[in-house]
Amino acid sequence: MTRLDTMDCEFPETLADALELMADDTTRGVPLSGGTDLMVQWAGGVVAAPQRVISLAGLPELKGITLKDQCVVVGAGTTHAELRASEVIQARLPALAAAAATVGAQQIQARGTIGGNVANASPAGDLAPALVITGGAVVVAGVHGERRVNLTDFFKGYRSIDLRADELIVRFELPVNPDGSREMFRKIGTRSAQAISKIMAACRIRIEDRTIRSVALAVGSVAPTVIRLTELEAWLTGRVCDEDTIAEAVRRTVSAVSPIDDIRSTAAYREWVSGSMIRGFLDAFFNAEARERR
Amino acid sequence: MAAVGTSVPRRDGREKVTGRTAYIDDMSFPGAWHGVVVRSPVAHGRLKGRHLDPAFDWSQVVVVTPEDIPGENLVHEIIKDMPLLCDDEIQYLGEPLALVAAPTKDLAREAAGYITFDIEELPSIQTLKEVIAQYKTDEGKLHKFCAQTIVKGDIEKGFEEADYIIEQEYWAGHHEQAYLEPQGLVAVPGEDGSVLIEGSMQCPYFVALELLPTLNLPPEKLRVRQAPTGGAFGGKEEFPTWLGGYVALMAMKSKRTVKLIYDRHEDIRYTTKRHPSWSRYKTGFKKDGAITAVKVEFFLDGGAYGTLSSIVLARGVLHAFIGYRCDNVFIDGRVYRTHSFPCGAFRGFGAPQAIWGLESQMDLMARACDMTPHAFRLRNAVVPGDTTATGQTLAECEACGTVLERTLEKCDFEAKLARCTRGAQDADTWYGVGLAFFAHGSAFTGDGEARFKAKAALDLALDDAERPVVLIRCSSVEMGQGAHTVLPQIVADGLCADLRFVQNPLPDTALVPNSGPTVASRTTMIVGNTLYGAGRKLKAKLEAYASARFFESQAAILKDSVFSAGHDRVDFEEVALAYLKEHGPVRVEHQYELDPKIAWNQETFEGDAYPSYSWGCNVVELEIDRATLQIEVKKVTGVFDVGRVINPMLAMGQLEGGFLQAFGYALLERIGVRNGAYDADRFQTYIIPTMLDAPPFDFEFMEYPYTFSPPGAKGIGELPIDGLSPAVANAIEMAAGIRMTEIPVTPESLFEALRKQVKS
């Protein structure tokens, strides 16, 4: 077992330097950002601690939240605390702001980053549903240049993402919640705070005249990785959001998820409650829309 | 000015809150080696051999195996069946097979990896569910550690008299103490063959006395010192004796100071938990609510060895029917083996498991005869002159009915009951309110305190600044509960001197008499009274001295730190200084005297089961979100009689802390056993409540002092963990219309139960 105090640790000062280190087998190391997942896994012996670590902390290219052409660009090194506090995120990506606020404890939020949360690729990663409903992309980089991958494609399977060994996650390009749309996020954890998800879901929806014009739905912790409910979205689009539609949406949600029994919850509960969460979203949007019409 | 009854700030508060307190792992032991425990990889098996791989350089480390044990390879607990290091039949996964000490922990761990064992694996029974399934078909195949029955009246006659009979089973799981500071001890070998053990513990004399035959040491060669202890809750009652054995053996063989500190993961996996329980209540009662028969099977999962399960069982059966009248009672208690980590002490000690079943059953009976939960309880609650299941006539139990009535009034229970949704299908949120009423026996069972003869002393001495100080000398520890504040308050009042003169150093068995283990809600009541007696003796001694020295033999009285005779007055400090100058330091010792009226038959469990009882009643209000079945406790109201309240602030802290622990037990904390190992074995998976889970607590005390033992305290430590689980289950039934019979109750278990209800 490698001890943390005998680990080789590189502190590149620019992204280019970091990518240079990552490019070569002899200089490559495990990229470490906030360390809130990795250090716990190493200390607990869940994952063998590596001999070599490349610190991404302080890389200026990975910082910052900017609004550009109806797209929020979020640096991979942005912390959960920065996400939840950002006015741009709160106004334009409210589900992401809400998700960031449920990650771990405040100490974890102060260190953990959006890039690390995605790279850790846990099926229970709190940010994933809020990210995939934007239809946005992740930009990864290697020494030979950048690659842009749709977020839904980026999460490939259980603890698996579309990232090569020599690449780093650089930023996220997340289309804003357009005017007239609403977003929601809900997480059910093992307790009221500082909890890992049993299940969480996010939704972006636009309803006009009681009709669903566009919708994006994502659920986490109910499959090997986060899932977008694309078939349900297609079915819902253009439909009047009434009780029959909602009931059918719940049925379709339950059949789309494939949860398992684990230490935090049961497959049966997760299946049922994923339907309840989708019902809750549609009910809330429907009611909000109805209020506005009044 | 009396100190008792005032909220004196915690004496250790500032040091602890500012992080300055040095716990055992913070203390410097130059040159100390580090120990690790080498454990069994199987839950049940026969150990055939052991190999030290020659690829490792063994000269750098010290390996301890059972052959190195100087005395008997046995842990001297109540049931003497557990070897310190297993050398034959392995009974649980993680059972210690060898120990390794090395200059660094990494090297010790590395060396442990080079030790291999030949083990013939044997079939195992790992959970209480398996035990009970076996019990219901063929009990003969089970290993029973101990059994205890309580018999009152004629149970068959009681059932014949009943209009209704209800039978229900109740389950409760493992429960981890989750103290902030993990287990840790250091052993320092002396050149004369002696050993000093220092560290985190509740019972210094358990370690000092129980290890003597194992280490083959005379009493004067084993000294034990408590270090500041960051929480214990029973988890550091008997376990430090085992840990002390491991660390002492390593120190004796290596002839070096050895530290053995568990990290959280090792601590959760390989230390004692609360016993899982199964109980089956069969109760008979009349249409008017009078209970005529109570039959209880109360079975505990002891884990792999008996250890102290027999006394956990004793407290369990004694609380399996308590607080109510019934002439015909039969309680059948047993502890069975499973091949899992031995279970042990945890705040409540069998009572929470028992009361979980009893107070759930009370609601079932109330509903069956169409009475409200409180009317049914008031109908049956004991009053002075009634007898308990063991035939104890309750004299001082005015509190029981009044505590219940005051709670009902305090939270307006009737109005809340009317609001309950009882499973209404048109409600988005279910609302329920639930009640539990309970007692907890204070101090050792029966005449245990008379047989134990707790002793405590006060030393009058000079402190470092040459000022007189009164030092408390007892083996009862501060472990977060407040003993180091409360005991000085009692001494100050016994002595009639200001609290500032009284100090309470950490116990060291070389310096303190044996006031007993810090357990059984006995410290404030029993040790407090013993120290109060010592305070009285020191007062008399100094009054006699002052009379001769300062008042020309006029009788002197010490009051409020001033000696007076007639109109003459001399300060406590001046008298104490003069005494010390003349006579040097002095010790006064006192021994606890149990009320001679207490009569107890340990064989038949008949008679006075406890010298006194504390009483409590709590009401839980909760909401259940229909969309997720998440259970949110909105408020807990409670009223408690713990006798004289010595320090209201600390007593309230005991209640709130205990209730939060009970909250986790009822709703969150779950451990399964898979392939012999706990499936929740770190704080990522073992879910304890946070501040945001904690509901508002609205608590108050009603004081009915224990008149036999001034200043009149009864037990408080365990009472708050006894009654929340059944109140939660009772509230859930009022909310969701379904009876939950296994704790913790989770959204998942509620979902499963509701689904079954719909199917049937």
Short mmCIF file of N, CA and C in Angstrom, two decimals, chain B residues 125 127-136 142 299-301 336-338:
data_model
loop_
_atom_site.label_atom_id
_atom_site.label_comp_id
_atom_site.label_asym_id
_atom_site.label_seq_id
_atom_site.Cartn_x
_atom_site.Cartn_y
_atom_site.Cartn_z
N ILE B 125 -23.52 -20.30 11.59
CA ILE B 125 -24.83 -19.66 11.69
C ILE B 125 -24.54 -18.22 12.08
N THR B 127 -26.63 -15.14 11.75
CA THR B 127 -27.57 -14.08 12.09
C THR B 127 -28.66 -14.59 13.04
N LEU B 128 -29.29 -13.65 13.72
CA LEU B 128 -30.39 -14.00 14.63
C LEU B 128 -31.58 -14.54 13.84
N LYS B 129 -31.77 -14.07 12.62
CA LYS B 129 -32.86 -14.59 11.78
C LYS B 129 -32.71 -16.10 11.60
N GLU B 130 -31.46 -16.53 11.34
CA GLU B 130 -31.22 -17.98 11.21
C GLU B 130 -31.48 -18.69 12.53
N VAL B 131 -31.05 -18.07 13.63
CA VAL B 131 -31.24 -18.67 14.95
C VAL B 131 -32.73 -18.88 15.25
N ILE B 132 -33.52 -17.85 14.99
CA ILE B 132 -34.94 -17.94 15.33
C ILE B 132 -35.66 -18.95 14.43
N ALA B 133 -35.27 -18.99 13.15
CA ALA B 133 -35.85 -20.00 12.25
C ALA B 133 -35.54 -21.39 12.79
N GLN B 134 -34.32 -21.58 13.25
CA GLN B 134 -33.90 -22.87 13.83
C GLN B 134 -34.67 -23.16 15.11
N TYR B 135 -34.81 -22.13 15.95
CA TYR B 135 -35.52 -22.28 17.23
C TYR B 135 -36.96 -22.75 17.00
N LYS B 136 -37.57 -22.23 15.95
CA LYS B 136 -38.97 -22.57 15.71
C LYS B 136 -39.12 -24.00 15.16
N LEU B 142 -28.93 -25.43 18.47
CA LEU B 142 -28.37 -24.11 18.75
C LEU B 142 -27.48 -24.13 19.99
N PHE B 299 -35.07 -13.04 23.22
CA PHE B 299 -33.84 -13.74 22.80
C PHE B 299 -32.86 -12.74 22.20
N LEU B 300 -31.61 -12.93 22.58
CA LEU B 300 -30.55 -12.05 22.09
C LEU B 300 -29.54 -12.83 21.26
N ASP B 301 -28.98 -12.13 20.28
CA ASP B 301 -27.86 -12.66 19.50
C ASP B 301 -26.59 -12.27 20.25
N TYR B 336 -28.25 -16.70 22.43
CA TYR B 336 -27.71 -17.73 21.54
C TYR B 336 -26.45 -17.26 20.83
N ARG B 337 -25.66 -18.24 20.43
CA ARG B 337 -24.44 -17.94 19.67
C ARG B 337 -24.76 -17.73 18.20
N THR B 338 -24.12 -16.74 17.59
CA THR B 338 -23.97 -16.69 16.14
C THR B 338 -22.48 -16.54 15.87
#
